[in-house]
XYZ file of C-alpha atoms in Angstrom:
528
model
C 91.369 48.626 92.380
C 89.621 45.292 92.628
C 91.109 41.991 91.476
C 88.814 38.987 91.236
C 91.329 36.434 89.987
C 91.137 33.168 91.896
C 94.198 31.442 93.228
C 93.782 28.266 91.244
C 93.312 30.289 88.048
C 96.740 31.835 88.300
C 98.266 28.491 89.184
C 96.638 26.898 86.186
C 97.945 29.593 83.882
C 101.409 28.947 85.193
C 100.905 25.319 84.249
C 100.219 26.367 80.684
C 103.116 28.803 80.725
C 105.534 26.042 81.723
C 105.077 24.519 78.266
C 107.146 27.393 76.889
C 110.341 26.213 78.484
C 113.004 24.627 76.288
C 111.206 21.472 75.230
C 111.986 17.840 74.920
C 109.942 16.988 71.846
C 107.953 13.808 71.476
C 105.732 13.160 68.469
C 102.682 11.008 69.125
C 99.208 10.792 67.549
C 97.096 13.209 69.545
C 94.205 15.610 68.984
C 94.885 19.268 68.360
C 95.597 21.373 71.427
C 93.220 24.060 72.714
C 90.670 23.615 69.974
C 87.566 21.447 69.573
C 88.766 17.865 69.393
C 88.613 16.633 65.783
C 86.923 13.468 64.633
C 90.156 12.280 63.100
C 93.537 11.705 64.685
C 96.129 14.392 64.023
C 99.849 14.106 64.597
C 100.739 16.803 67.093
C 104.078 17.698 68.585
C 103.816 17.758 72.350
C 106.440 19.772 74.158
C 107.284 18.862 77.694
C 109.461 20.917 80.013
C 113.159 20.226 80.127
C 113.566 21.178 83.771
C 114.105 18.282 86.207
C 111.334 15.730 85.886
C 109.520 14.988 89.111
C 106.658 12.994 87.680
C 106.613 9.252 87.868
C 105.677 8.493 84.267
C 109.276 9.198 83.308
C 112.297 7.289 84.621
C 113.036 8.445 88.129
C 116.067 10.597 88.611
C 118.483 9.991 91.456
C 116.979 12.970 93.273
C 113.453 11.569 93.208
C 114.022 7.824 93.507
C 112.878 6.464 96.838
C 114.699 3.447 98.200
C 112.503 1.936 100.888
C 114.285 0.297 103.784
C 112.215 -2.434 105.458
C 112.854 -2.914 109.152
C 113.312 -6.301 110.750
C 110.945 -5.471 113.587
C 108.386 -2.871 114.533
C 109.399 -0.122 116.913
C 106.467 1.196 118.921
C 106.045 4.817 119.856
C 105.376 5.656 123.514
C 101.679 6.186 122.813
C 101.378 2.932 120.852
C 103.073 1.063 123.701
C 100.667 2.551 126.253
C 97.671 1.655 124.082
C 98.780 -1.935 123.634
C 99.594 -2.244 127.349
C 95.997 -1.278 128.203
C 94.625 -3.828 125.744
C 96.816 -6.613 127.109
C 95.871 -5.639 130.662
C 92.227 -6.024 129.643
C 92.937 -9.587 128.510
C 94.597 -10.402 131.820
C 91.899 -8.700 133.877
C 89.100 -10.806 132.341
C 91.262 -13.869 131.680
C 90.476 -13.690 127.961
C 92.195 -16.098 125.550
C 92.017 -13.632 122.670
C 94.802 -12.858 120.216
C 95.024 -9.171 119.329
C 96.514 -8.385 115.925
C 97.048 -5.018 114.276
C 96.211 -5.483 110.610
C 96.978 -3.894 107.279
C 98.443 -0.506 106.574
C 99.779 0.227 110.059
C 102.030 -2.847 109.918
C 103.241 -1.990 106.410
C 104.019 1.629 107.282
C 105.767 0.793 110.559
C 108.017 -1.714 108.786
C 108.880 1.074 106.334
C 109.740 3.360 109.238
C 106.756 5.638 108.620
C 104.336 7.005 111.191
C 100.794 5.711 110.974
C 97.831 6.796 113.067
C 95.295 4.349 111.646
C 95.266 1.345 113.967
C 92.896 -1.504 113.062
C 92.864 -4.425 115.468
C 91.567 -7.852 114.451
C 90.253 -10.257 117.099
C 90.320 -14.017 116.624
C 87.421 -15.161 118.826
C 85.097 -12.245 119.621
C 83.342 -9.307 118.011
C 84.836 -5.836 118.191
C 81.886 -4.470 120.165
C 82.301 -7.157 122.828
C 85.964 -6.423 123.306
C 85.492 -2.650 123.436
C 82.959 -3.143 126.228
C 85.593 -5.131 128.128
C 88.231 -2.436 127.584
C 85.858 0.256 128.786
C 84.988 -1.745 131.891
C 88.663 -2.315 132.672
C 89.590 1.357 132.216
C 86.825 2.418 134.584
C 88.079 -0.092 137.159
C 91.489 1.618 137.210
C 90.030 5.122 137.276
C 90.518 6.012 133.603
C 87.881 7.277 131.216
C 86.879 5.375 128.091
C 86.445 8.092 125.480
C 84.649 8.165 122.174
C 83.275 4.645 122.282
C 81.011 4.040 119.314
C 79.892 1.446 116.809
C 80.208 2.029 113.066
C 77.526 0.143 111.208
C 78.479 -1.857 108.136
C 78.461 0.263 104.957
C 79.674 -1.590 101.862
C 79.741 1.561 99.730
C 82.336 2.918 102.119
C 84.292 -0.375 102.201
C 82.856 -1.250 105.619
C 81.559 -4.802 105.291
C 81.399 -5.541 109.006
C 80.245 -3.678 112.029
C 83.269 -1.975 113.594
C 83.742 -0.851 117.167
C 85.803 2.279 117.756
C 87.257 3.965 120.787
C 89.758 6.686 121.580
C 92.816 5.771 123.631
C 95.463 8.386 124.415
C 94.082 10.651 121.674
C 94.269 7.957 118.996
C 91.278 6.277 117.377
C 91.395 2.484 117.382
C 89.072 0.247 115.335
C 88.233 -3.288 116.457
C 86.796 -6.017 114.233
C 86.923 -9.802 114.149
C 89.069 -11.863 111.811
C 86.904 -13.056 108.961
C 86.566 -15.049 105.786
C 84.301 -13.838 102.981
C 82.419 -15.093 99.947
C 81.122 -12.783 97.207
C 78.167 -12.889 94.834
C 78.692 -12.468 91.109
C 77.297 -8.946 90.749
C 78.230 -7.283 94.008
C 81.321 -6.446 96.009
C 79.274 -6.997 99.201
C 80.229 -10.351 100.758
C 77.335 -12.803 100.591
C 78.717 -14.829 103.478
C 80.942 -13.817 106.372
C 82.194 -15.838 109.288
C 84.945 -15.900 111.864
C 88.133 -16.754 110.044
C 91.615 -17.829 110.871
C 94.475 -15.307 110.584
C 95.550 -17.063 107.381
C 92.061 -16.821 105.849
C 91.870 -13.151 106.810
C 95.296 -12.475 105.286
C 94.410 -14.132 101.979
C 91.142 -12.226 101.629
C 92.991 -8.878 101.639
C 93.740 -6.837 98.545
C 97.552 -6.977 98.437
C 100.294 -9.022 100.081
C 101.915 -5.867 101.496
C 98.596 -5.126 103.248
C 98.131 -8.676 104.559
C 100.704 -8.486 107.354
C 99.751 -8.654 111.046
C 101.442 -7.411 114.185
C 100.567 -9.746 117.023
C 100.238 -7.571 120.123
C 100.302 -10.619 122.423
C 103.691 -11.817 121.143
C 105.134 -8.540 119.818
C 105.919 -10.139 116.457
C 105.077 -9.586 112.780
C 103.110 -12.396 111.149
C 103.209 -13.036 107.380
C 100.620 -15.722 106.664
C 100.830 -15.358 102.867
C 104.578 -16.088 103.129
C 105.381 -13.223 100.768
C 104.128 -9.979 102.299
C 107.529 -9.006 103.707
C 109.460 -10.138 100.617
C 107.128 -8.149 98.328
C 107.552 -5.136 100.585
C 111.327 -5.447 100.379
C 111.370 -5.964 96.613
C 108.792 -3.243 95.977
C 106.149 -5.371 94.272
C 102.367 -5.011 94.133
C 100.926 -8.528 94.225
C 97.578 -10.011 95.267
C 97.549 -12.851 97.846
C 95.305 -14.986 95.609
C 95.194 -15.106 91.765
C 94.620 -11.495 90.676
C 91.640 -12.008 88.386
C 89.668 -13.855 91.058
C 90.715 -11.228 93.613
C 89.547 -8.359 91.372
C 86.306 -10.033 90.364
C 85.453 -10.565 94.046
C 86.047 -6.875 94.732
C 86.946 -4.764 91.650
C 87.807 -1.764 93.833
C 91.039 -3.626 94.578
C 92.224 -2.737 91.063
C 92.271 0.955 91.944
C 93.785 0.274 95.348
C 96.591 -1.696 93.690
C 97.234 1.254 91.385
C 97.141 3.751 94.252
C 99.585 1.825 96.433
C 101.830 1.085 93.458
C 102.050 4.797 92.680
C 102.340 5.899 96.302
C 105.312 3.649 97.078
C 106.665 3.633 93.516
C 106.371 -0.151 93.511
C 106.193 -2.383 90.435
C 102.838 -3.881 89.495
C 103.033 -7.650 89.093
C 102.694 -8.724 85.433
C 99.838 -11.140 86.151
C 98.111 -8.375 88.099
C 98.375 -6.026 85.108
C 96.948 -8.613 82.729
C 94.030 -9.248 85.077
C 93.352 -5.553 85.694
C 93.185 -4.835 81.954
C 90.909 -7.757 81.020
C 87.359 -7.075 79.925
C 85.696 -9.054 82.713
C 87.418 -7.002 85.411
C 86.671 -3.697 83.664
C 83.006 -4.703 83.338
C 82.927 -5.684 87.023
C 84.519 -2.382 88.039
C 81.828 -0.483 86.136
C 78.956 -2.662 87.386
C 79.796 -3.546 91.005
C 81.554 -0.448 92.356
C 79.710 2.729 93.211
C 80.920 5.842 91.443
C 81.480 7.445 94.865
C 84.056 4.795 95.744
C 85.782 5.196 92.395
C 85.828 8.964 92.903
C 87.296 8.583 96.384
C 90.150 6.409 95.077
C 90.869 8.856 92.252
C 90.856 11.746 94.724
C 93.395 9.907 96.882
C 95.588 9.365 93.822
C 95.414 12.986 92.640
C 96.043 14.235 96.185
C 98.873 11.759 96.728
C 102.595 11.981 96.143
C 102.579 10.429 92.643
C 99.416 11.482 90.753
C 101.023 11.201 87.317
C 102.243 7.668 87.962
C 98.770 6.686 89.207
C 96.991 8.141 86.176
C 99.600 6.562 83.880
C 98.863 3.162 85.422
C 95.141 3.727 84.825
C 95.895 4.638 81.224
C 98.328 1.773 80.614
C 95.807 -0.736 81.975
C 93.165 0.646 79.563
C 90.987 1.684 82.488
C 90.908 5.411 81.735
C 87.433 5.571 80.202
C 86.080 3.026 82.686
C 87.167 5.247 85.561
C 86.403 8.564 83.857
C 83.127 7.433 82.397
C 81.596 9.586 79.640
C 77.912 10.267 78.894
C 76.296 8.082 76.216
C 76.431 10.830 73.591
C 78.809 13.761 73.217
C 80.455 15.834 70.533
C 82.873 16.240 68.924
C 84.186 12.695 68.806
C 87.162 12.121 71.085
C 90.208 11.071 69.103
C 92.302 8.018 69.818
C 95.085 8.833 72.232
C 93.212 11.610 73.994
C 93.855 9.932 77.344
C 97.593 10.213 76.684
C 97.197 13.921 76.095
C 95.369 14.158 79.423
C 98.366 12.529 81.122
C 100.769 14.890 79.304
C 98.920 17.944 80.649
C 98.813 16.462 84.138
C 102.540 15.744 83.878
C 103.282 19.374 83.030
C 101.122 20.683 85.859
C 102.772 18.295 88.328
C 106.234 19.419 87.232
C 105.189 23.007 87.820
C 103.910 22.230 91.311
C 107.391 21.016 92.201
C 109.135 23.824 90.352
C 107.231 26.414 92.373
C 107.500 24.252 95.510
C 104.377 22.694 96.944
C 104.147 25.297 99.699
C 102.935 27.718 97.015
C 99.685 25.768 96.831
C 97.146 24.708 99.392
C 96.127 21.050 99.148
C 92.795 22.026 97.611
C 94.394 24.359 95.060
C 96.804 21.646 94.022
C 94.041 19.052 93.723
C 91.786 21.228 91.570
C 94.652 22.477 89.410
C 95.687 18.896 88.672
C 92.122 17.881 87.849
C 91.856 20.894 85.535
C 95.080 19.936 83.769
C 94.032 16.282 83.471
C 90.733 17.145 81.787
C 91.916 20.105 79.707
C 91.881 18.165 76.387
C 88.140 17.611 76.946
C 87.262 21.231 77.635
C 85.507 21.725 74.274
C 83.641 18.419 74.359
C 79.973 18.745 75.332
C 76.805 16.730 75.771
C 73.118 17.608 75.871
C 70.852 17.361 78.867
C 67.125 17.951 79.057
C 65.733 20.967 77.221
C 68.659 20.778 74.798
C 71.031 22.405 77.267
C 74.651 21.896 76.265
C 77.012 21.065 79.131
C 80.782 20.438 79.124
C 81.564 16.743 79.369
C 84.084 17.554 82.124
C 81.125 18.491 84.312
C 79.696 15.000 83.764
C 83.001 13.295 84.612
C 83.457 15.163 87.882
C 79.867 15.142 89.088
C 78.551 11.840 87.695
C 81.544 9.604 87.003
C 83.471 10.551 90.133
C 80.588 11.878 92.259
C 82.637 14.819 93.452
C 81.155 18.073 94.704
C 79.435 20.415 92.274
C 81.782 23.213 93.301
C 84.732 21.060 92.188
C 83.232 20.854 88.712
C 82.511 24.578 88.697
C 86.078 25.454 89.644
C 87.610 23.154 87.035
C 85.352 24.626 84.347
C 86.275 28.132 85.515
C 89.938 27.221 85.128
C 89.344 25.941 81.620
C 87.557 29.139 80.626
C 90.251 31.282 82.208
C 93.036 29.367 80.468
C 91.839 30.602 77.103
C 92.016 34.219 78.280
C 95.480 33.770 79.698
C 96.831 32.375 76.425
C 97.142 35.920 75.107
C 99.705 36.625 77.813
C 102.132 33.946 76.623
C 103.871 35.941 73.837
C 104.576 38.747 76.276
C 106.184 36.386 78.744
C 108.125 34.472 76.122
C 109.795 37.543 74.684
C 111.882 40.409 76.015
C 110.564 42.687 73.281
C 108.132 45.475 73.997
C 104.543 45.418 72.786
C 102.490 47.989 70.959
C 99.714 49.318 73.133
C 97.065 48.825 70.458
C 97.954 45.130 70.077
C 97.638 44.054 73.668
C 94.782 43.308 76.014
C 94.372 44.276 79.664
C 96.654 41.526 80.945
C 99.439 42.621 78.644
C 98.983 46.209 79.699
C 99.174 45.033 83.277
C 102.781 43.917 82.894
C 104.020 45.908 79.898
C 106.063 48.256 82.100
C 107.561 45.490 84.236
C 111.030 44.230 83.336
C 111.262 40.834 81.625
C 113.184 39.385 84.553
C 110.318 40.252 86.882
C 107.463 38.924 84.770
C 107.416 35.427 86.191
C 107.434 36.917 89.681
C 104.387 38.958 88.691
C 102.539 35.801 87.774
C 103.602 33.779 90.786
C 102.387 36.667 92.906
C 98.898 36.367 91.462
C 98.083 33.468 93.751
C 97.393 35.859 96.632
C 96.680 38.984 94.610
C 93.347 39.832 96.210
C 95.010 39.897 99.633
C 97.651 42.435 98.554
C 97.026 46.013 99.634
C 98.080 48.485 96.903
C 101.079 50.645 97.818
C 99.646 53.698 96.110
C 96.170 55.112 95.604
C 94.360 56.729 92.720
C 95.110 60.094 94.286
C 98.845 59.306 94.154
C 98.532 58.455 90.463
C 96.652 61.693 89.780
C 99.367 63.710 91.533
C 102.199 62.085 89.572
C 100.385 62.362 86.249
C 99.090 65.855 87.125
C 95.505 64.910 86.420
C 92.522 66.876 87.692
C 90.137 63.914 87.822
C 89.972 60.129 87.700
C 89.181 57.992 84.711
C 90.503 55.131 82.563
C 94.072 56.455 82.660
C 94.165 56.322 86.461
C 92.770 52.794 86.399
C 95.374 51.725 83.841
C 98.265 53.049 85.932
C 96.897 51.518 89.119
C 96.940 48.138 87.375
C 100.514 48.713 86.226
C 101.505 49.781 89.716
C 100.128 46.551 91.120
C 102.171 44.624 88.538
C 105.282 46.477 89.715
C 104.353 45.751 93.341
C 103.979 42.023 92.678
C 107.328 41.980 90.886
C 108.944 43.858 93.772
C 107.366 42.410 96.920
C 109.727 44.303 99.238
C 109.175 47.648 97.488
C 107.882 50.708 99.347
C 105.222 53.210 98.344
C 107.938 55.802 97.710
C 109.775 53.435 95.362
C 106.539 52.630 93.566
C 105.822 56.341 93.050
C 109.388 56.845 91.754
C 108.851 53.993 89.295
C 105.512 55.456 88.246
C 107.057 58.853 87.660
C 109.887 57.352 85.577
C 107.588 55.072 83.554
C 105.222 57.950 82.806
C 108.154 60.118 81.728
C 109.243 57.454 79.229
C 105.698 57.168 77.923
C 105.443 60.925 77.410
C 108.723 60.969 75.450
C 107.503 58.174 73.184
C 104.288 60.052 72.492
C-alpha cells in the first residue's frame, strides 16, 4: 500500500478540522468561506475554537502573558568574556584609543536575560577592516589563530549599507563596523551620505529605541544615548528614536521591523508610530523604496516567529496588508472588503492548532508553510491571467512576486489549498459518532469507517508521518483472514482500513491488527 500524502497536507487539514470545536461566534462582514469570493460583501458567521487561545490577536491569558524582567547590568558568558578580553588586549598591544561598543540586538537581549549569538561591534575612530587586521596580528603574536576573517561588501538590499569586517573568535562570529551618521535620498533607502558619527548620532539613526542601546566593552557599562531605550524596554514600548514618520520615510523597512519586534516581545506600538506607519506617504515609500525580497524576508521572520498572528494583525490594523501582500494589477473575482480579516482568522485558527498539537509535531518548515497556507486560504479561488491567457492563482503571485519566496513554497501552499477541498468531505465523519453508509462515503471515509470515534483524531494526527509507517499486515494476511483466492479492490480496501487502525493504535501488534480485521470483517458479513 502506498500513501502519498504530504506532512503539511495533513497538518493543514487538522487546521480546518479545528473549526469544528465548540465555537465562540463572532459576526463580521466577510466573504463566503471556501467558495469563489463574491463581488459583494456578505455577512458570515466565523467560528473560532473555544480551546485556550494562544494567539496574540486576542487578550493574552495568564498562561501566555510574558512579563519581561530587565536586568540592571549585563552578565557576560565565559565565551563572551574571553572574546572581549582579546579585543581589549588588542587595544593595549597597539596602544589604540578606540572605544569598542556592542550595538543593537545583543544589548537588548542580554538585558532581557536572553542568549544572543549575534555580536555587532561599533568602532568610534576606525573602520572595521582596520581593526580586524589588528586583532588578527595580535592573535598571531600570542600563538592563536585568527579564523574566518572576511569582508562583507555593502549590500543595501540586504540591509548592509556599510562594508563590514567579520571574524570568528571562540566559535562565534563577530561583525565590526564604524559608528556612523546617515542621510537618505527621497526615493531610496540607501544612504546618500555616510560619515563617522558619534555614539549619539549612531543611536538616533537606528530603527527603535530598544535597539539603540550600546554596551561599552572598554568600561563594561550600558549606554543609552537616546535617554529612553532602557525605559522603553522596561515598559514594553516600541518607539522610534526620532519622529516616526521621518524615521520611516528615511527607511520604510523600519515599519516592518517595528511590527516584528512588537509582536516578538509582545510590546505596545507607540500611538504616534502607528499613525505614521498607516499614513499614505509611508505606505507609498514602503512600496517604492523597499525591495520585495526584503519585505518577504521580514514577513518570513514574522510567520516563523513566536507571535505570527499578532504580527499579521498589526499589519492589518495599520492598513498595510495589501501593501505587503501586493496583488497583480488585474484579478478575479473581486476581493471583498474585510478579506484581510478573514485571512487573519484562518491564521489564528491554524496557530491555535499548532499549540494544541504541540509544536514538536511540526518541523519549522511544515509550520511555516501551513501558516502561509492558512493565511492565504480566503484567496485560493482568486486568479489572474498571465501571457497566453494562462490562469494562475493569485496566491502564487503573492508568494513568488510580492514576497519573492521560493517557487516550491508557492507550489506547496497551492497543493495545500487543493488538498483542503478534498479533506472537507472527511469533516462530517469526524464530527459525528454515527456510522456512515458505504455508498455515501469516499475513500477517506472508508479509510476510517471501522475505527472508533475516540481514535479518529489520533488517525489524523498520525498522518503527518504516514509514509514512514510500515504496515503491520500484508495483502497476503488480508487474503487469509477474508479467505480470498486472489487480490483485488477488496484487499486494497482492507489494507487501507488496517492502516487506519494502526495509526489509531500506534502500540498495536500485527497479531492485534489481524484480530481486529477478523472481527471487523465478521461484523461486515453479518450486516450483509
